[in-house]
């Protein structure tokens, strides 16, 4: 009997796409039949946001093999650039087109910043990227907190001092108001757009991994000296991967910004804690495992909300679950146990067949 | 084997947690139905429950009780369901964990005291009040999650959020869903931009302008220095309006020293600036923790000057290890002083002290007033528990402009359709370690 031979990686990628699409269909069906609580409905867009940024970071951590602790910073850049754009053109451009442009602007802004950060740092060996991106994330947050931007009949006003020194006219529109951030961003994000963006992100990342460039990037990760010896331009390929990763994080930021009517750069949402949380998604899902990142991002975003009934204890339980998942995923004994369990199940079902 | 057990137990715990999460929301919405629409819901609940079916034939009320009692998760609702008018579900949102937890917890405690008092006195229009306060961790995304959780619970009125940014994020959602919102302490202008949202506290601009006018009218100073937190919405908001209004007043701002949340322990630079500029009054639109440090450092460097603050300074006498004599002659505009001697304040402070073991701050007072304002508006509008959220929202929004409330944070507070309260700021000065009216 002749089987249709599908490339193993293609099959694997198809499972990932199918998983996202299936999840989307199931959720839409549940919403249509009224089985989804408001809490979950409200969480759908955040799920998409964190899934995209987790995939983006996985590209840096898993494929490029560099540690980035500033992906919340890239999210922040994407969020603020797109929110300012959407607010400024709130009435001038119709909703759909405006959001498409906002996504492109957010992605481009984050890509540019990622590129600039990458130029000096990616030439170095060692953990410098982690150090620089960590600092970058904090810097960008503080800059935005001190930034005042407004637009009126005379053009664009900009200052780092305070709102008064903008000298705006009465009918002027404040775009960024220092620590108050951006208020009144149109709520353009929705679950469908989020899922489409996840699929696009997956398409970009998975195809990138299996492309010639992706193989070059992975060869740098696995052995830099060997890669250099066969003539791979290390800095160039690192920059390509890192810039793509940053720009996808920017897209996640766009989704975040257009889900809420207010956007502030707080330590909570764009500080290093957030960057670490994104890293946790990636590590728990499996470094280099894109599908794992998606699942981990959804689970870990859902968990604290589902545990709300336990009030303050939820933080405690969240931490315990993190540790437990880490042991389950990464401890050698746990891996051995999982394998044995899998073997026993498959052996029980089909005697004689070995995994 | 240990690992095996551990992972099994943990997997079990996770599944159980997930199930309880879902279970409680389901149970709550079920009991919400039982609480809101007495007759039909009672019948429905009874019909699904064979045991209660017999009771349903006799009286509807007992069936409702049974249905509520069956719900383990809604055990606390059972008592409330006894009230003839059902239960009005009030949802609170504020930071209960993290750096700003002190504000959220205070507002929650204050609101809870008011709810208990009102329920003990027979409720509102025969309805009992029920408060469910959710944590937002000072994050606007989480505050929307908290709001959605409350919606699943069947919330009818929102008492929140405690902080400005969260309040803005939630007010966009309450406007969409037509749920009445009253923020106890969200002071940014945009918090009450929607027609369904109102506030208890002063707005930031209101405080800034009032402070400038007060200093000008009473000729307190000719040269004013300002020290403010540029990373804080509250502080920078007040400063902006203060500086704007100062142009119309007979004093000038000689320096404005900013600090951020990341470096708020050393203020010698800002104080030195103020001293060099010859300021005779320092305006502190900040919270009391930093203000206590500023007073200490100013006294250390021998900078003898008047200090003037806003409601954030309320609580400065309670700072641990703070020499209260340093705060002597500090002036502040505040809607609430815990050591005021009127009956209402004394009663509130005593109850708060008994229940929570500390002196309430202004957030607690705002939370307390918020519940009484909801009560006043609900009585004016004739709200009943079986009204839909849209009806409640429209009726309460209309009633808000007609009521006048005497609360802890002001006497004869009134609202206009914009959602802003009208009340007189009280200026107090600290004399001999107590707040004294000026």
Short mmCIF file of N, CA, C and O in Angstrom, two decimals, chain A residues 144-148 160-165 174 176-183 264-266, chain B residues 164-165 168 187-190 203-209 211 226-245 253 256-261 283-287 290 310-312:
data_model
loop_
_atom_site.label_atom_id
_atom_site.label_comp_id
_atom_site.label_asym_id
_atom_site.label_seq_id
_atom_site.Cartn_x
_atom_site.Cartn_y
_atom_site.Cartn_z
N UNK A 144 8.75 56.87 27.46
CA UNK A 144 7.34 57.10 27.14
C UNK A 144 6.63 57.77 28.31
O UNK A 144 5.78 58.63 28.11
N UNK A 145 7.05 57.44 29.54
CA UNK A 145 6.43 58.08 30.69
C UNK A 145 6.75 59.56 30.79
O UNK A 145 6.07 60.30 31.50
N UNK A 146 7.81 59.99 30.11
CA UNK A 146 8.19 61.40 30.19
C UNK A 146 7.81 62.14 28.92
O UNK A 146 8.09 63.32 28.77
N UNK A 147 7.19 61.44 27.99
CA UNK A 147 6.96 62.01 26.67
C UNK A 147 5.59 62.65 26.58
O UNK A 147 4.59 62.06 26.98
N UNK A 148 5.54 63.87 26.06
CA UNK A 148 4.26 64.54 25.81
C UNK A 148 4.19 64.84 24.33
O UNK A 148 5.12 65.43 23.77
N UNK A 160 9.55 66.82 26.47
CA UNK A 160 9.83 65.84 27.51
C UNK A 160 9.59 66.46 28.89
O UNK A 160 9.90 65.85 29.89
N UNK A 161 9.08 67.70 28.93
CA UNK A 161 9.00 68.39 30.21
C UNK A 161 7.65 68.19 30.88
O UNK A 161 7.51 67.37 31.77
N UNK A 162 6.64 68.91 30.46
CA UNK A 162 5.30 68.66 30.96
C UNK A 162 4.28 69.17 29.96
O UNK A 162 4.62 69.80 28.98
N UNK A 163 3.02 68.86 30.23
CA UNK A 163 1.98 69.12 29.24
C UNK A 163 1.86 70.61 28.92
O UNK A 163 1.50 70.99 27.81
N UNK A 164 2.20 71.47 29.89
CA UNK A 164 2.01 72.90 29.67
C UNK A 164 2.96 73.44 28.61
O UNK A 164 2.61 74.31 27.83
N UNK A 165 4.18 72.89 28.61
CA UNK A 165 5.16 73.45 27.69
C UNK A 165 4.89 73.04 26.25
O UNK A 165 5.62 73.43 25.35
N UNK A 174 -4.32 65.81 22.56
CA UNK A 174 -3.16 65.25 23.24
C UNK A 174 -3.04 63.79 22.83
O UNK A 174 -3.98 63.01 23.00
N UNK A 176 0.07 61.59 23.45
CA UNK A 176 0.68 60.92 24.60
C UNK A 176 0.78 61.96 25.71
O UNK A 176 1.30 63.05 25.50
N UNK A 177 0.28 61.60 26.87
CA UNK A 177 0.22 62.56 27.97
C UNK A 177 1.10 62.07 29.10
O UNK A 177 0.61 61.77 30.18
N UNK A 178 2.37 61.94 28.85
CA UNK A 178 3.31 61.52 29.88
C UNK A 178 2.88 60.23 30.54
O UNK A 178 2.58 59.25 29.87
N UNK A 179 2.84 60.27 31.88
CA UNK A 179 2.53 59.06 32.63
C UNK A 179 1.10 58.60 32.40
O UNK A 179 0.78 57.44 32.60
N UNK A 180 0.24 59.51 31.97
CA UNK A 180 -1.14 59.11 31.72
C UNK A 180 -1.27 58.31 30.44
O UNK A 180 -2.32 57.72 30.18
N UNK A 181 -0.24 58.33 29.62
CA UNK A 181 -0.23 57.51 28.42
C UNK A 181 -1.23 57.98 27.38
O UNK A 181 -1.55 59.15 27.29
N UNK A 182 -1.71 57.03 26.61
CA UNK A 182 -2.63 57.31 25.52
C UNK A 182 -4.03 56.92 25.98
O UNK A 182 -4.24 55.80 26.42
N UNK A 183 -4.97 57.84 25.88
CA UNK A 183 -6.34 57.55 26.28
C UNK A 183 -7.26 57.72 25.09
O UNK A 183 -7.11 58.68 24.34
N UNK A 264 -0.99 52.75 29.31
CA UNK A 264 0.10 53.36 30.07
C UNK A 264 1.29 52.42 30.05
O UNK A 264 1.11 51.22 30.03
N UNK A 265 2.47 53.00 30.08
CA UNK A 265 3.66 52.16 30.19
C UNK A 265 3.96 51.97 31.67
O UNK A 265 4.63 52.79 32.28
N UNK A 266 3.41 50.93 32.25
CA UNK A 266 3.64 50.66 33.67
C UNK A 266 4.62 49.50 33.79
O UNK A 266 4.76 48.71 32.86
N UNK B 164 -7.04 55.59 38.55
CA UNK B 164 -7.51 56.31 37.37
C UNK B 164 -7.43 55.49 36.09
O UNK B 164 -8.42 55.36 35.37
N UNK B 165 -6.25 54.95 35.79
CA UNK B 165 -6.06 54.28 34.50
C UNK B 165 -7.01 53.10 34.37
O UNK B 165 -7.65 52.89 33.33
N UNK B 168 -10.52 54.24 33.66
CA UNK B 168 -10.75 54.64 32.27
C UNK B 168 -10.99 53.39 31.42
O UNK B 168 -11.91 53.35 30.60
N UNK B 187 -9.35 59.81 39.80
CA UNK B 187 -9.44 61.26 39.76
C UNK B 187 -9.11 61.87 38.40
O UNK B 187 -9.29 63.05 38.21
N UNK B 188 -8.60 61.07 37.44
CA UNK B 188 -8.29 61.65 36.13
C UNK B 188 -9.57 62.07 35.42
O UNK B 188 -10.63 61.49 35.64
N UNK B 189 -9.45 63.11 34.60
CA UNK B 189 -10.62 63.69 33.95
C UNK B 189 -11.40 62.64 33.15
O UNK B 189 -12.63 62.59 33.20
N UNK B 190 -10.66 61.78 32.44
CA UNK B 190 -11.31 60.85 31.51
C UNK B 190 -12.13 59.76 32.20
O UNK B 190 -12.89 59.07 31.55
N UNK B 203 -11.68 65.81 40.99
CA UNK B 203 -10.82 65.48 39.85
C UNK B 203 -9.47 66.15 40.07
O UNK B 203 -9.35 67.08 40.86
N UNK B 204 -8.45 65.66 39.38
CA UNK B 204 -7.11 66.22 39.52
C UNK B 204 -7.09 67.73 39.22
O UNK B 204 -6.56 68.50 40.00
N UNK B 205 -7.64 68.15 38.06
CA UNK B 205 -7.60 69.57 37.73
C UNK B 205 -8.28 70.40 38.80
O UNK B 205 -7.79 71.46 39.21
N UNK B 206 -9.43 69.89 39.26
CA UNK B 206 -10.18 70.56 40.29
C UNK B 206 -9.30 70.86 41.51
O UNK B 206 -9.28 71.97 42.04
N UNK B 207 -8.54 69.86 41.93
CA UNK B 207 -7.68 70.03 43.10
C UNK B 207 -6.55 71.00 42.83
O UNK B 207 -6.20 71.81 43.67
N UNK B 208 -5.94 70.88 41.64
CA UNK B 208 -4.82 71.75 41.31
C UNK B 208 -5.26 73.20 41.26
O UNK B 208 -4.63 74.08 41.87
N UNK B 209 -6.37 73.45 40.57
CA UNK B 209 -6.86 74.82 40.44
C UNK B 209 -7.29 75.35 41.81
O UNK B 209 -6.97 76.49 42.17
N UNK B 211 -6.20 74.51 44.72
CA UNK B 211 -5.04 74.80 45.56
C UNK B 211 -4.42 76.14 45.18
O UNK B 211 -4.09 76.95 46.05
N UNK B 226 7.38 73.72 43.49
CA UNK B 226 6.55 72.52 43.42
C UNK B 226 7.46 71.30 43.35
O UNK B 226 8.46 71.31 42.63
N UNK B 227 7.15 70.29 44.12
CA UNK B 227 7.84 69.01 43.97
C UNK B 227 6.76 67.98 43.67
O UNK B 227 5.82 67.83 44.44
N UNK B 228 6.87 67.31 42.51
CA UNK B 228 5.81 66.37 42.12
C UNK B 228 6.40 65.13 41.48
O UNK B 228 7.56 65.10 41.08
N UNK B 229 5.55 64.10 41.40
CA UNK B 229 5.95 62.81 40.85
C UNK B 229 5.52 62.75 39.39
O UNK B 229 4.34 62.58 39.09
N UNK B 230 6.48 62.90 38.47
CA UNK B 230 6.10 62.99 37.06
C UNK B 230 5.64 61.65 36.50
O UNK B 230 5.04 61.59 35.44
N UNK B 231 5.92 60.56 37.22
CA UNK B 231 5.50 59.26 36.70
C UNK B 231 4.12 58.88 37.22
O UNK B 231 3.60 57.82 36.90
N UNK B 232 3.53 59.75 38.03
CA UNK B 232 2.24 59.43 38.62
C UNK B 232 1.16 60.31 37.99
O UNK B 232 1.31 61.54 37.91
N UNK B 233 0.09 59.68 37.57
CA UNK B 233 -0.98 60.41 36.89
C UNK B 233 -1.59 61.46 37.81
O UNK B 233 -1.80 62.60 37.42
N UNK B 234 -1.86 61.04 39.02
CA UNK B 234 -2.48 61.93 40.01
C UNK B 234 -1.63 63.18 40.22
O UNK B 234 -2.10 64.31 40.10
N UNK B 235 -0.34 62.95 40.50
CA UNK B 235 0.54 64.05 40.85
C UNK B 235 0.77 64.99 39.67
O UNK B 235 0.67 66.21 39.79
N UNK B 236 1.08 64.42 38.50
CA UNK B 236 1.35 65.30 37.36
C UNK B 236 0.08 66.01 36.90
O UNK B 236 0.12 67.15 36.45
N UNK B 237 -1.06 65.34 37.07
CA UNK B 237 -2.33 65.97 36.69
C UNK B 237 -2.61 67.20 37.53
O UNK B 237 -3.00 68.26 37.01
N UNK B 238 -2.39 67.09 38.84
CA UNK B 238 -2.62 68.24 39.72
C UNK B 238 -1.63 69.35 39.39
O UNK B 238 -1.98 70.52 39.27
N UNK B 239 -0.38 68.96 39.20
CA UNK B 239 0.65 69.97 38.94
C UNK B 239 0.33 70.79 37.70
O UNK B 239 0.44 72.02 37.70
N UNK B 240 -0.10 70.10 36.63
CA UNK B 240 -0.39 70.81 35.39
C UNK B 240 -1.43 71.89 35.59
O UNK B 240 -1.27 73.03 35.14
N UNK B 241 -2.51 71.54 36.27
CA UNK B 241 -3.58 72.52 36.46
C UNK B 241 -3.16 73.60 37.44
O UNK B 241 -3.55 74.75 37.31
N UNK B 242 -2.36 73.20 38.42
CA UNK B 242 -1.86 74.18 39.39
C UNK B 242 -1.04 75.23 38.67
O UNK B 242 -1.23 76.44 38.83
N UNK B 243 -0.14 74.74 37.81
CA UNK B 243 0.72 75.67 37.08
C UNK B 243 -0.10 76.54 36.13
O UNK B 243 0.18 77.72 35.96
N UNK B 244 -1.14 75.94 35.53
CA UNK B 244 -1.99 76.71 34.63
C UNK B 244 -2.73 77.81 35.37
O UNK B 244 -2.77 78.97 34.92
N UNK B 245 -3.27 77.48 36.53
CA UNK B 245 -4.05 78.44 37.30
C UNK B 245 -3.13 79.48 37.94
O UNK B 245 -3.53 80.63 38.16
N UNK B 253 5.55 80.53 40.21
CA UNK B 253 6.19 79.25 40.48
C UNK B 253 7.66 79.41 40.14
O UNK B 253 8.01 79.67 38.98
N UNK B 256 10.05 73.85 39.63
CA UNK B 256 9.20 72.67 39.68
C UNK B 256 10.12 71.46 39.60
O UNK B 256 10.70 71.17 38.56
N UNK B 257 10.31 70.81 40.73
CA UNK B 257 11.20 69.64 40.76
C UNK B 257 10.39 68.36 40.62
O UNK B 257 9.46 68.12 41.37
N UNK B 258 10.76 67.56 39.62
CA UNK B 258 10.03 66.32 39.41
C UNK B 258 10.85 65.14 39.90
O UNK B 258 12.07 65.18 39.92
N UNK B 259 10.17 64.10 40.34
CA UNK B 259 10.85 62.83 40.62
C UNK B 259 9.97 61.73 40.04
O UNK B 259 8.86 61.99 39.58
N UNK B 260 10.50 60.53 39.99
CA UNK B 260 9.69 59.42 39.45
C UNK B 260 9.59 58.31 40.48
O UNK B 260 10.31 58.32 41.49
N UNK B 261 8.73 57.36 40.20
CA UNK B 261 8.49 56.27 41.15
C UNK B 261 9.76 55.47 41.41
O UNK B 261 9.88 54.81 42.42
N UNK B 283 4.72 73.51 47.28
CA UNK B 283 3.47 72.82 46.99
C UNK B 283 3.78 71.35 46.71
O UNK B 283 4.63 71.04 45.88
N UNK B 284 3.13 70.45 47.42
CA UNK B 284 3.41 69.02 47.31
C UNK B 284 2.17 68.25 46.84
O UNK B 284 1.42 67.73 47.66
N UNK B 285 1.94 68.17 45.55
CA UNK B 285 0.77 67.40 45.09
C UNK B 285 1.11 65.91 45.00
O UNK B 285 1.04 65.31 43.92
N UNK B 286 1.50 65.31 46.12
CA UNK B 286 2.01 63.93 46.09
C UNK B 286 1.38 63.15 47.24
O UNK B 286 0.63 63.70 48.03
N UNK B 287 1.73 61.87 47.33
CA UNK B 287 1.22 61.05 48.42
C UNK B 287 2.09 61.24 49.67
O UNK B 287 3.22 61.70 49.60
N UNK B 290 6.08 59.98 50.40
CA UNK B 290 7.19 60.80 49.91
C UNK B 290 7.22 62.13 50.65
O UNK B 290 8.28 62.67 50.94
N UNK B 310 -2.20 68.34 48.84
CA UNK B 310 -3.57 67.99 48.46
C UNK B 310 -4.03 66.78 49.27
O UNK B 310 -3.40 66.44 50.27
N UNK B 311 -5.08 66.12 48.81
CA UNK B 311 -5.63 65.03 49.62
C UNK B 311 -4.66 63.85 49.77
O UNK B 311 -4.80 63.06 50.68
N UNK B 312 -3.70 63.74 48.85
CA UNK B 312 -2.73 62.66 48.97
C UNK B 312 -1.90 62.75 50.24
O UNK B 312 -1.34 61.76 50.71
#
